[in-house]
Amino acid sequence: MACGKSLRLTIVAKLTGLERAREQSNGTPQARFALHGMFLFLVGLLTGLVETNLNNPRMGLAAHLEGVMNGTFLVALGAIWSEVILGPPQKTVAYWTVLYGTYANWAVTTLAAIWGTAAMSPITATGHSAQPWQEAVVTVGFVSVGLSILTATILVLWGLRNAALREPSSENV
């Protein structure tokens, strides 16, 4: 099953062009964040083109903004990633939780717009509701996004604190 999943991910990456772009970026985390950021920014823009056709257009607008803002966040994070000083395990957790959180934020918000759920979004969902299982999926999704982004933010902040506290070299003074 793992082999099949890996094959599907490889096929999706090749079809979307992400694999070739990753190879051309020399695989640096900064370049990967920039790539993911611009891709998510594009996804957010495309979401904006269809937001009025979704079951809950206000949540569709939120999904559009989540894609654009999270894409911008990833580009900005890529620009400072070399300043984040963490051990390899912590930096890996920060990297993957921020990617999960940004993409899942857009995806869950888009699902909420498509299904018209009111889960965890009373302002944008006024007058909308969906099947209980759809409300549950969106609730779990938003909770996982919140935990992921909080974890990533705390780790990145800690890594930047480590960078700010290190002794400056004579060339940086």
CSV table of N, CA and C in Angstrom, one decimal:
chain,number,residue,atom,x,y,z
A,1,MET,N,0.8,-1.2,0.0
A,1,MET,CA,0.0,0.0,0.0
A,1,MET,C,0.9,1.3,0.0
A,2,ALA,N,2.0,1.2,0.8
A,2,ALA,CA,2.9,2.4,0.8
A,2,ALA,C,3.5,2.7,-0.5
A,3,CYS,N,3.8,1.6,-1.2
A,3,CYS,CA,4.4,1.7,-2.6
A,3,CYS,C,3.4,2.4,-3.5
A,4,GLY,N,2.1,2.0,-3.4
A,4,GLY,CA,1.1,2.5,-4.3
A,4,GLY,C,0.9,4.0,-4.0
A,5,LYS,N,0.9,4.4,-2.7
A,5,LYS,CA,0.8,5.8,-2.3
A,5,LYS,C,1.9,6.6,-2.8
A,6,SER,N,3.1,6.1,-2.7
A,6,SER,CA,4.3,6.7,-3.2
A,6,SER,C,4.2,7.0,-4.7
A,7,LEU,N,3.8,5.9,-5.4
A,7,LEU,CA,3.6,6.0,-6.9
A,7,LEU,C,2.6,7.1,-7.2
A,8,ARG,N,1.5,7.2,-6.5
A,8,ARG,CA,0.5,8.2,-6.8
A,8,ARG,C,1.0,9.6,-6.5
A,9,LEU,N,1.7,9.7,-5.4
A,9,LEU,CA,2.3,11.1,-5.2
A,9,LEU,C,3.3,11.5,-6.2
A,10,THR,N,4.1,10.5,-6.7
A,10,THR,CA,5.1,10.8,-7.8
A,10,THR,C,4.4,11.2,-9.1
A,11,ILE,N,3.3,10.5,-9.4
A,11,ILE,CA,2.5,10.8,-10.6
A,11,ILE,C,1.9,12.2,-10.5
A,12,VAL,N,1.3,12.5,-9.3
A,12,VAL,CA,0.7,13.9,-9.1
A,12,VAL,C,1.8,14.9,-9.2
A,13,ALA,N,3.0,14.7,-8.6
A,13,ALA,CA,4.0,15.7,-8.7
A,13,ALA,C,4.5,15.9,-10.1
A,14,LYS,N,4.6,14.8,-10.9
A,14,LYS,CA,5.1,15.0,-12.3
A,14,LYS,C,4.0,15.7,-13.1
A,15,LEU,N,2.7,15.3,-12.9
A,15,LEU,CA,1.7,16.0,-13.7
A,15,LEU,C,1.6,17.5,-13.4
A,16,THR,N,1.8,17.9,-12.2
A,16,THR,CA,1.6,19.3,-11.8
A,16,THR,C,2.9,20.1,-12.1
A,17,GLY,N,4.0,19.4,-12.4
A,17,GLY,CA,5.2,20.1,-12.7
A,17,GLY,C,6.0,20.4,-11.4
A,18,LEU,N,5.5,20.0,-10.3
A,18,LEU,CA,6.2,20.3,-9.0
A,18,LEU,C,7.5,19.5,-8.9
A,19,GLU,N,7.5,18.3,-9.5
A,19,GLU,CA,8.8,17.5,-9.4
A,19,GLU,C,9.9,18.1,-10.2
A,20,ARG,N,9.6,18.6,-11.4
A,20,ARG,CA,10.7,19.2,-12.2
A,20,ARG,C,11.1,20.5,-11.6
A,21,ALA,N,10.2,21.3,-11.1
A,21,ALA,CA,10.5,22.6,-10.4
A,21,ALA,C,11.4,22.3,-9.2
A,22,ARG,N,11.1,21.2,-8.4
A,22,ARG,CA,11.9,20.9,-7.2
A,22,ARG,C,13.3,20.5,-7.6
A,23,GLU,N,13.4,19.7,-8.7
A,23,GLU,CA,14.7,19.3,-9.1
A,23,GLU,C,15.6,20.5,-9.6
A,24,GLN,N,14.9,21.5,-10.2
A,24,GLN,CA,15.6,22.7,-10.7
A,24,GLN,C,16.0,23.6,-9.6
A,25,SER,N,15.3,23.5,-8.4
A,25,SER,CA,15.6,24.4,-7.3
A,25,SER,C,16.8,24.0,-6.5
A,26,ASN,N,17.5,22.9,-6.9
A,26,ASN,CA,18.5,22.3,-6.1
A,26,ASN,C,18.1,21.8,-4.7
A,27,GLY,N,16.8,21.7,-4.5
A,27,GLY,CA,16.2,21.1,-3.4
A,27,GLY,C,16.4,21.9,-2.1
A,28,THR,N,16.8,23.1,-2.1
A,28,THR,CA,17.0,23.8,-0.8
A,28,THR,C,15.6,24.1,-0.2
A,29,PRO,N,15.5,24.1,1.1
A,29,PRO,CA,14.2,24.4,1.8
A,29,PRO,C,13.7,25.7,1.4
A,30,GLN,N,14.6,26.7,1.3
A,30,GLN,CA,14.1,28.1,0.9
A,30,GLN,C,13.4,28.0,-0.5
A,31,ALA,N,14.0,27.4,-1.4
A,31,ALA,CA,13.4,27.3,-2.8
A,31,ALA,C,12.1,26.5,-2.7
A,32,ARG,N,12.1,25.4,-1.9
A,32,ARG,CA,10.9,24.6,-1.8
A,32,ARG,C,9.7,25.4,-1.2
A,33,PHE,N,10.1,26.2,-0.2
A,33,PHE,CA,9.0,27.1,0.4
A,33,PHE,C,8.5,28.1,-0.6
A,34,ALA,N,9.5,28.7,-1.4
A,34,ALA,CA,9.1,29.6,-2.4
A,34,ALA,C,8.2,29.0,-3.5
A,35,LEU,N,8.6,27.8,-3.9
A,35,LEU,CA,7.8,27.0,-4.9
A,35,LEU,C,6.4,26.7,-4.3
A,36,HIS,N,6.3,26.2,-3.1
A,36,HIS,CA,5.0,25.9,-2.5
A,36,HIS,C,4.2,27.2,-2.3
A,37,GLY,N,4.9,28.2,-1.9
A,37,GLY,CA,4.2,29.5,-1.7
A,37,GLY,C,3.5,30.0,-2.9
A,38,MET,N,4.3,30.0,-4.0
A,38,MET,CA,3.7,30.5,-5.3
A,38,MET,C,2.6,29.6,-5.8
A,39,PHE,N,2.8,28.3,-5.6
A,39,PHE,CA,1.8,27.4,-6.0
A,39,PHE,C,0.5,27.6,-5.2
A,40,LEU,N,0.6,27.7,-3.9
A,40,LEU,CA,-0.6,28.0,-3.1
A,40,LEU,C,-1.2,29.3,-3.4
A,41,PHE,N,-0.4,30.3,-3.7
A,41,PHE,CA,-0.9,31.7,-4.1
A,41,PHE,C,-1.7,31.5,-5.3
A,42,LEU,N,-1.2,30.8,-6.3
A,42,LEU,CA,-2.0,30.5,-7.6
A,42,LEU,C,-3.3,29.8,-7.3
A,43,VAL,N,-3.2,28.8,-6.4
A,43,VAL,CA,-4.4,28.1,-6.0
A,43,VAL,C,-5.5,29.0,-5.4
A,44,GLY,N,-5.0,29.9,-4.6
A,44,GLY,CA,-5.8,30.9,-3.9
A,44,GLY,C,-6.5,31.8,-5.0
A,45,LEU,N,-5.7,32.3,-6.0
A,45,LEU,CA,-6.2,33.1,-7.0
A,45,LEU,C,-7.3,32.4,-7.8
A,46,LEU,N,-7.0,31.1,-8.1
A,46,LEU,CA,-8.0,30.3,-8.9
A,46,LEU,C,-9.3,30.1,-8.1
A,47,THR,N,-9.1,29.9,-6.8
A,47,THR,CA,-10.3,29.8,-5.9
A,47,THR,C,-11.2,31.0,-6.0
A,48,GLY,N,-10.5,32.2,-6.1
A,48,GLY,CA,-11.2,33.4,-6.2
A,48,GLY,C,-12.1,33.5,-7.4
A,49,LEU,N,-11.7,32.8,-8.5
A,49,LEU,CA,-12.5,32.8,-9.7
A,49,LEU,C,-13.8,32.1,-9.6
A,50,VAL,N,-13.9,31.1,-8.6
A,50,VAL,CA,-15.1,30.3,-8.5
A,50,VAL,C,-15.8,30.5,-7.2
A,51,GLU,N,-15.3,31.4,-6.4
A,51,GLU,CA,-15.9,31.5,-5.0
A,51,GLU,C,-17.4,31.8,-5.1
A,52,THR,N,-17.9,32.5,-6.1
A,52,THR,CA,-19.4,32.9,-6.1
A,52,THR,C,-20.2,31.7,-6.5
A,53,ASN,N,-19.6,30.6,-7.0
A,53,ASN,CA,-20.3,29.4,-7.4
A,53,ASN,C,-20.4,28.4,-6.3
A,54,LEU,N,-19.8,28.6,-5.2
A,54,LEU,CA,-19.8,27.6,-4.1
A,54,LEU,C,-21.0,27.8,-3.3
A,55,ASN,N,-21.3,26.7,-2.5
A,55,ASN,CA,-22.5,26.7,-1.7
A,55,ASN,C,-22.5,27.8,-0.7
A,56,ASN,N,-21.4,28.2,-0.2
A,56,ASN,CA,-21.3,29.3,0.7
A,56,ASN,C,-20.2,30.3,0.1
A,57,PRO,N,-20.6,31.3,-0.6
A,57,PRO,CA,-19.7,32.2,-1.3
A,57,PRO,C,-18.8,33.0,-0.3
A,58,ARG,N,-19.3,33.3,0.9
A,58,ARG,CA,-18.5,34.0,1.9
A,58,ARG,C,-17.4,33.1,2.4
A,59,MET,N,-17.6,31.8,2.5
A,59,MET,CA,-16.6,30.9,2.9
A,59,MET,C,-15.6,30.7,1.7
A,60,GLY,N,-16.2,30.8,0.5
A,60,GLY,CA,-15.4,30.7,-0.7
A,60,GLY,C,-14.4,31.9,-0.8
A,61,LEU,N,-14.8,33.1,-0.4
A,61,LEU,CA,-13.9,34.2,-0.3
A,61,LEU,C,-12.9,34.0,0.8
A,62,ALA,N,-13.2,33.4,1.9
A,62,ALA,CA,-12.3,33.0,2.9
A,62,ALA,C,-11.2,32.0,2.4
A,63,ALA,N,-11.7,31.0,1.6
A,63,ALA,CA,-10.8,30.0,1.0
A,63,ALA,C,-9.8,30.7,0.0
A,64,HIS,N,-10.3,31.6,-0.8
A,64,HIS,CA,-9.5,32.4,-1.7
A,64,HIS,C,-8.4,33.1,-0.9
A,65,LEU,N,-8.8,33.8,0.1
A,65,LEU,CA,-7.9,34.6,1.0
A,65,LEU,C,-6.9,33.7,1.7
A,66,GLU,N,-7.3,32.5,2.1
A,66,GLU,CA,-6.4,31.6,2.8
A,66,GLU,C,-5.3,31.1,1.8
A,67,GLY,N,-5.7,30.8,0.6
A,67,GLY,CA,-4.7,30.4,-0.4
A,67,GLY,C,-3.7,31.5,-0.7
A,68,VAL,N,-4.2,32.7,-0.9
A,68,VAL,CA,-3.3,33.9,-1.2
A,68,VAL,C,-2.4,34.2,0.0
A,69,MET,N,-3.0,34.3,1.2
A,69,MET,CA,-2.2,34.7,2.4
A,69,MET,C,-1.2,33.6,2.8
A,70,ASN,N,-1.7,32.3,2.8
A,70,ASN,CA,-0.8,31.3,3.2
A,70,ASN,C,0.3,31.1,2.1
A,71,GLY,N,0.1,31.3,0.9
A,71,GLY,CA,1.1,31.3,-0.2
A,71,GLY,C,2.2,32.4,0.1
A,72,THR,N,1.7,33.6,0.4
A,72,THR,CA,2.6,34.7,0.7
A,72,THR,C,3.4,34.4,2.0
A,73,PHE,N,2.8,33.8,3.0
A,73,PHE,CA,3.5,33.4,4.2
A,73,PHE,C,4.6,32.4,3.9
A,74,LEU,N,4.3,31.4,3.0
A,74,LEU,CA,5.4,30.4,2.7
A,74,LEU,C,6.6,31.1,2.0
A,75,VAL,N,6.3,32.0,1.1
A,75,VAL,CA,7.4,32.7,0.4
A,75,VAL,C,8.2,33.5,1.4
A,76,ALA,N,7.5,34.2,2.3
A,76,ALA,CA,8.2,35.0,3.3
A,76,ALA,C,9.0,34.0,4.3
A,77,LEU,N,8.5,32.9,4.7
A,77,LEU,CA,9.2,32.0,5.5
A,77,LEU,C,10.4,31.4,4.8
A,78,GLY,N,10.3,31.2,3.5
A,78,GLY,CA,11.4,30.7,2.7
A,78,GLY,C,12.5,31.7,2.8
A,79,ALA,N,12.2,33.0,2.8
A,79,ALA,CA,13.2,34.0,2.7
A,79,ALA,C,14.0,34.1,4.0
A,80,ILE,N,13.4,33.6,5.2
A,80,ILE,CA,14.1,33.7,6.4
A,80,ILE,C,14.5,32.3,7.0
A,81,TRP,N,14.2,31.3,6.2
A,81,TRP,CA,14.4,29.9,6.7
A,81,TRP,C,15.8,29.6,7.2
A,82,SER,N,16.8,30.2,6.5
A,82,SER,CA,18.2,30.0,6.9
A,82,SER,C,18.5,30.6,8.2
A,83,GLU,N,17.7,31.5,8.7
A,83,GLU,CA,17.9,32.1,10.0
A,83,GLU,C,17.3,31.3,11.2
A,84,VAL,N,16.5,30.3,10.8
A,84,VAL,CA,15.9,29.5,11.8
A,84,VAL,C,16.9,28.4,12.3
A,85,ILE,N,17.3,28.6,13.6
A,85,ILE,CA,18.3,27.7,14.1
A,85,ILE,C,17.6,26.7,15.1
A,86,LEU,N,17.4,25.4,14.6
A,86,LEU,CA,16.8,24.4,15.3
A,86,LEU,C,17.6,23.1,15.0
A,87,GLY,N,17.5,22.1,15.9
A,87,GLY,CA,18.1,20.8,15.6
A,87,GLY,C,17.4,20.2,14.4
A,88,PRO,N,18.0,19.2,13.7
A,88,PRO,CA,17.4,18.6,12.6
A,88,PRO,C,16.0,18.1,12.8
A,89,PRO,N,15.7,17.4,13.9
A,89,PRO,CA,14.3,16.9,14.1
A,89,PRO,C,13.3,18.0,14.3
A,90,GLN,N,13.7,19.0,15.0
A,90,GLN,CA,12.7,20.1,15.2
A,90,GLN,C,12.5,20.9,13.9
A,91,LYS,N,13.6,21.1,13.2
A,91,LYS,CA,13.4,21.8,11.9
A,91,LYS,C,12.6,21.0,10.9
A,92,THR,N,12.7,19.7,10.9
A,92,THR,CA,11.9,18.9,10.0
A,92,THR,C,10.4,19.0,10.4
A,93,VAL,N,10.2,18.9,11.8
A,93,VAL,CA,8.8,19.1,12.2
A,93,VAL,C,8.2,20.4,11.8
A,94,ALA,N,9.0,21.5,12.0
A,94,ALA,CA,8.6,22.8,11.7
A,94,ALA,C,8.2,22.9,10.2
A,95,TYR,N,9.1,22.3,9.3
A,95,TYR,CA,8.9,22.4,7.9
A,95,TYR,C,7.6,21.7,7.5
A,96,TRP,N,7.4,20.5,7.9
A,96,TRP,CA,6.3,19.7,7.5
A,96,TRP,C,5.0,20.2,8.1
A,97,THR,N,5.0,20.7,9.4
A,97,THR,CA,3.8,21.2,10.0
A,97,THR,C,3.4,22.5,9.3
A,98,VAL,N,4.3,23.3,8.9
A,98,VAL,CA,3.9,24.5,8.2
A,98,VAL,C,3.3,24.2,6.8
A,99,LEU,N,3.9,23.3,6.1
A,99,LEU,CA,3.4,22.9,4.8
A,99,LEU,C,2.0,22.3,5.0
A,100,TYR,N,1.9,21.4,5.9
A,100,TYR,CA,0.5,20.8,6.2
A,100,TYR,C,-0.5,21.9,6.5
A,101,GLY,N,-0.1,22.7,7.5
A,101,GLY,CA,-1.0,23.7,8.0
A,101,GLY,C,-1.5,24.7,6.9
A,102,THR,N,-0.6,25.1,6.0
A,102,THR,CA,-1.0,26.1,5.0
A,102,THR,C,-1.9,25.5,3.9
A,103,TYR,N,-1.5,24.3,3.4
A,103,TYR,CA,-2.3,23.6,2.4
A,103,TYR,C,-3.6,23.2,3.0
A,104,ALA,N,-3.6,22.6,4.2
A,104,ALA,CA,-4.8,22.1,4.8
A,104,ALA,C,-5.8,23.2,5.1
A,105,ASN,N,-5.2,24.4,5.5
A,105,ASN,CA,-6.1,25.5,5.8
A,105,ASN,C,-6.9,25.9,4.6
A,106,TRP,N,-6.2,26.0,3.4
A,106,TRP,CA,-7.0,26.3,2.2
A,106,TRP,C,-8.0,25.2,1.9
A,107,ALA,N,-7.5,23.9,2.0
A,107,ALA,CA,-8.4,22.8,1.6
A,107,ALA,C,-9.6,22.7,2.5
A,108,VAL,N,-9.4,22.8,3.8
A,108,VAL,CA,-10.6,22.7,4.7
A,108,VAL,C,-11.5,23.8,4.5
A,109,THR,N,-11.0,25.0,4.3
A,109,THR,CA,-11.9,26.2,4.1
A,109,THR,C,-12.6,26.0,2.8
A,110,THR,N,-12.0,25.5,1.8
A,110,THR,CA,-12.6,25.2,0.5
A,110,THR,C,-13.7,24.2,0.6
A,111,LEU,N,-13.4,23.1,1.4
A,111,LEU,CA,-14.5,22.1,1.6
A,111,LEU,C,-15.7,22.7,2.4
A,112,ALA,N,-15.4,23.5,3.3
A,112,ALA,CA,-16.5,24.2,4.1
A,112,ALA,C,-17.3,25.1,3.1
A,113,ALA,N,-16.7,25.7,2.2
A,113,ALA,CA,-17.4,26.5,1.2
A,113,ALA,C,-18.3,25.7,0.3
A,114,ILE,N,-17.7,24.6,-0.2
A,114,ILE,CA,-18.4,23.7,-1.1
A,114,ILE,C,-19.6,23.0,-0.4
A,115,TRP,N,-19.4,22.5,0.8
A,115,TRP,CA,-20.4,21.8,1.6
A,115,TRP,C,-21.4,22.8,2.3
A,116,GLY,N,-21.0,24.0,2.5
A,116,GLY,CA,-21.8,25.0,3.2
A,116,GLY,C,-21.9,24.7,4.7
A,117,THR,N,-20.8,24.2,5.3
A,117,THR,CA,-20.8,23.9,6.7
A,117,THR,C,-20.7,25.1,7.5
A,118,ALA,N,-21.1,25.0,8.8
A,118,ALA,CA,-21.1,26.1,9.7
A,118,ALA,C,-20.0,25.8,10.8
A,119,ALA,N,-19.3,24.7,10.7
A,119,ALA,CA,-18.4,24.2,11.7
A,119,ALA,C,-17.3,25.3,11.9
A,120,MET,N,-17.1,25.7,13.2
A,120,MET,CA,-16.1,26.6,13.6
A,120,MET,C,-16.0,27.9,12.8
A,121,SER,N,-17.0,28.3,12.1
A,121,SER,CA,-17.0,29.5,11.3
A,121,SER,C,-18.3,30.2,11.3
A,122,PRO,N,-18.8,30.6,12.5
A,122,PRO,CA,-20.2,31.2,12.6
A,122,PRO,C,-20.4,32.5,11.8
A,123,ILE,N,-19.4,33.3,11.6
A,123,ILE,CA,-19.5,34.5,10.9
A,123,ILE,C,-19.7,34.3,9.4
A,124,THR,N,-18.8,33.5,8.9
A,124,THR,CA,-18.9,33.3,7.4
A,124,THR,C,-20.0,32.3,7.1
A,125,ALA,N,-20.6,31.6,8.0
A,125,ALA,CA,-21.5,30.5,7.7
A,125,ALA,C,-22.9,30.8,8.1
A,126,THR,N,-23.2,32.1,8.4
A,126,THR,CA,-24.6,32.5,8.8
A,126,THR,C,-25.6,31.9,7.8
A,127,GLY,N,-26.6,31.2,8.3
A,127,GLY,CA,-27.6,30.6,7.4
A,127,GLY,C,-27.2,29.4,6.7
A,128,HIS,N,-26.1,28.8,6.9
A,128,HIS,CA,-25.6,27.6,6.3
A,128,HIS,C,-25.5,26.5,7.3
A,129,SER,N,-25.7,25.3,6.8
A,129,SER,CA,-25.4,24.1,7.6
A,129,SER,C,-25.3,22.9,6.6
A,130,ALA,N,-24.6,21.9,7.0
A,130,ALA,CA,-24.4,20.7,6.2
A,130,ALA,C,-24.7,19.4,6.9
A,131,GLN,N,-24.5,18.3,6.3
A,131,GLN,CA,-24.7,17.0,7.0
A,131,GLN,C,-23.7,16.9,8.2
A,132,PRO,N,-24.2,16.2,9.2
A,132,PRO,CA,-23.3,16.1,10.4
A,132,PRO,C,-21.9,15.6,10.1
A,133,TRP,N,-21.8,14.6,9.2
A,133,TRP,CA,-20.5,14.1,9.0
A,133,TRP,C,-19.6,15.1,8.3
A,134,GLN,N,-20.2,16.0,7.4
A,134,GLN,CA,-19.4,17.1,6.8
A,134,GLN,C,-19.0,18.1,7.8
A,135,GLU,N,-19.9,18.4,8.7
A,135,GLU,CA,-19.5,19.4,9.8
A,135,GLU,C,-18.4,18.8,10.6
A,136,ALA,N,-18.4,17.5,10.9
A,136,ALA,CA,-17.4,16.8,11.7
A,136,ALA,C,-16.0,16.8,11.0
A,137,VAL,N,-16.0,16.5,9.7
A,137,VAL,CA,-14.8,16.6,8.9
A,137,VAL,C,-14.2,17.9,8.9
A,138,VAL,N,-15.0,19.0,8.7
A,138,VAL,CA,-14.5,20.3,8.7
A,138,VAL,C,-14.0,20.7,10.1
A,139,THR,N,-14.7,20.3,11.1
A,139,THR,CA,-14.2,20.6,12.5
A,139,THR,C,-12.9,20.0,12.8
A,140,VAL,N,-12.7,18.7,12.5
A,140,VAL,CA,-11.5,18.0,12.7
A,140,VAL,C,-10.4,18.7,11.9
A,141,GLY,N,-10.7,19.0,10.6
A,141,GLY,CA,-9.7,19.7,9.7
A,141,GLY,C,-9.3,21.0,10.3
A,142,PHE,N,-10.2,21.9,10.8
A,142,PHE,CA,-9.8,23.2,11.3
A,142,PHE,C,-9.0,23.0,12.6
A,143,VAL,N,-9.4,22.0,13.4
A,143,VAL,CA,-8.6,21.8,14.7
A,143,VAL,C,-7.2,21.4,14.3
A,144,SER,N,-7.0,20.5,13.3
A,144,SER,CA,-5.7,20.0,13.0
A,144,SER,C,-4.9,21.1,12.3
A,145,VAL,N,-5.5,22.0,11.6
A,145,VAL,CA,-4.8,23.1,11.0
A,145,VAL,C,-4.3,24.1,12.1
A,146,GLY,N,-5.2,24.3,13.1
A,146,GLY,CA,-4.8,25.2,14.2
A,146,GLY,C,-3.6,24.7,15.0
A,147,LEU,N,-3.7,23.4,15.3
A,147,LEU,CA,-2.6,22.7,16.1
A,147,LEU,C,-1.3,22.7,15.3
A,148,SER,N,-1.4,22.5,14.0
A,148,SER,CA,-0.2,22.4,13.1
A,148,SER,C,0.4,23.8,13.0
A,149,ILE,N,-0.4,24.8,12.7
A,149,ILE,CA,0.2,26.2,12.6
A,149,ILE,C,0.8,26.7,13.9
A,150,LEU,N,0.1,26.4,15.0
A,150,LEU,CA,0.6,26.8,16.3
A,150,LEU,C,2.0,26.1,16.6
A,151,THR,N,2.1,24.8,16.3
A,151,THR,CA,3.3,24.1,16.5
A,151,THR,C,4.4,24.7,15.6
A,152,ALA,N,4.1,24.9,14.3
A,152,ALA,CA,5.1,25.4,13.4
A,152,ALA,C,5.6,26.8,13.8
A,153,THR,N,4.6,27.6,14.2
A,153,THR,CA,4.9,29.0,14.6
A,153,THR,C,5.8,29.1,15.9
A,154,ILE,N,5.5,28.2,16.8
A,154,ILE,CA,6.3,28.2,18.1
A,154,ILE,C,7.7,27.7,17.7
A,155,LEU,N,7.8,26.7,16.9
A,155,LEU,CA,9.2,26.2,16.5
A,155,LEU,C,10.0,27.2,15.8
A,156,VAL,N,9.3,27.8,14.8
A,156,VAL,CA,10.1,28.9,14.0
A,156,VAL,C,10.5,30.0,14.9
A,157,LEU,N,9.6,30.5,15.7
A,157,LEU,CA,9.9,31.6,16.6
A,157,LEU,C,11.0,31.2,17.6
A,158,TRP,N,11.1,30.0,18.1
A,158,TRP,CA,12.2,29.5,18.9
A,158,TRP,C,13.5,29.5,18.1
A,159,GLY,N,13.4,29.0,16.8
A,159,GLY,CA,14.6,29.0,16.0
A,159,GLY,C,15.1,30.4,15.7
A,160,LEU,N,14.2,31.3,15.5
A,160,LEU,CA,14.6,32.7,15.3
A,160,LEU,C,15.2,33.3,16.5
A,161,ARG,N,14.7,32.9,17.7
A,161,ARG,CA,15.2,33.4,19.0
A,161,ARG,C,16.6,32.9,19.1
A,162,ASN,N,16.8,31.6,18.8
A,162,ASN,CA,18.2,31.0,18.8
A,162,ASN,C,19.2,31.8,18.0
A,163,ALA,N,18.7,32.2,16.8
A,163,ALA,CA,19.6,33.0,15.9
A,163,ALA,C,19.9,34.4,16.4
A,164,ALA,N,18.9,35.0,17.0
A,164,ALA,CA,19.1,36.3,17.6
A,164,ALA,C,20.0,36.3,18.8
A,165,LEU,N,20.0,35.2,19.5
A,165,LEU,CA,20.8,35.1,20.8
A,165,LEU,C,22.3,34.7,20.5
A,166,ARG,N,22.6,34.2,19.3
A,166,ARG,CA,23.9,33.7,19.1
A,166,ARG,C,24.9,34.8,19.0
A,167,GLU,N,26.1,34.5,19.4
A,167,GLU,CA,27.2,35.6,19.3
A,167,GLU,C,27.4,36.0,17.9
A,168,PRO,N,27.4,37.3,17.7
A,168,PRO,CA,27.7,37.8,16.3
A,168,PRO,C,29.1,37.6,16.0
A,169,SER,N,29.4,37.3,14.7
A,169,SER,CA,30.8,37.2,14.3
A,169,SER,C,31.3,38.6,14.0
A,170,SER,N,32.6,38.7,13.9
A,170,SER,CA,33.1,40.0,13.6
A,170,SER,C,32.7,40.6,12.3
A,171,GLU,N,32.4,39.8,11.3
A,171,GLU,CA,31.9,40.3,10.0
A,171,GLU,C,30.5,40.8,10.0
A,172,ASN,N,29.7,40.4,11.1
A,172,ASN,CA,28.3,40.8,11.1
A,172,ASN,C,28.1,42.0,12.0
A,173,VAL,N,29.2,42.5,12.7
A,173,VAL,CA,29.0,43.6,13.6
A,173,VAL,C,29.0,44.9,12.9
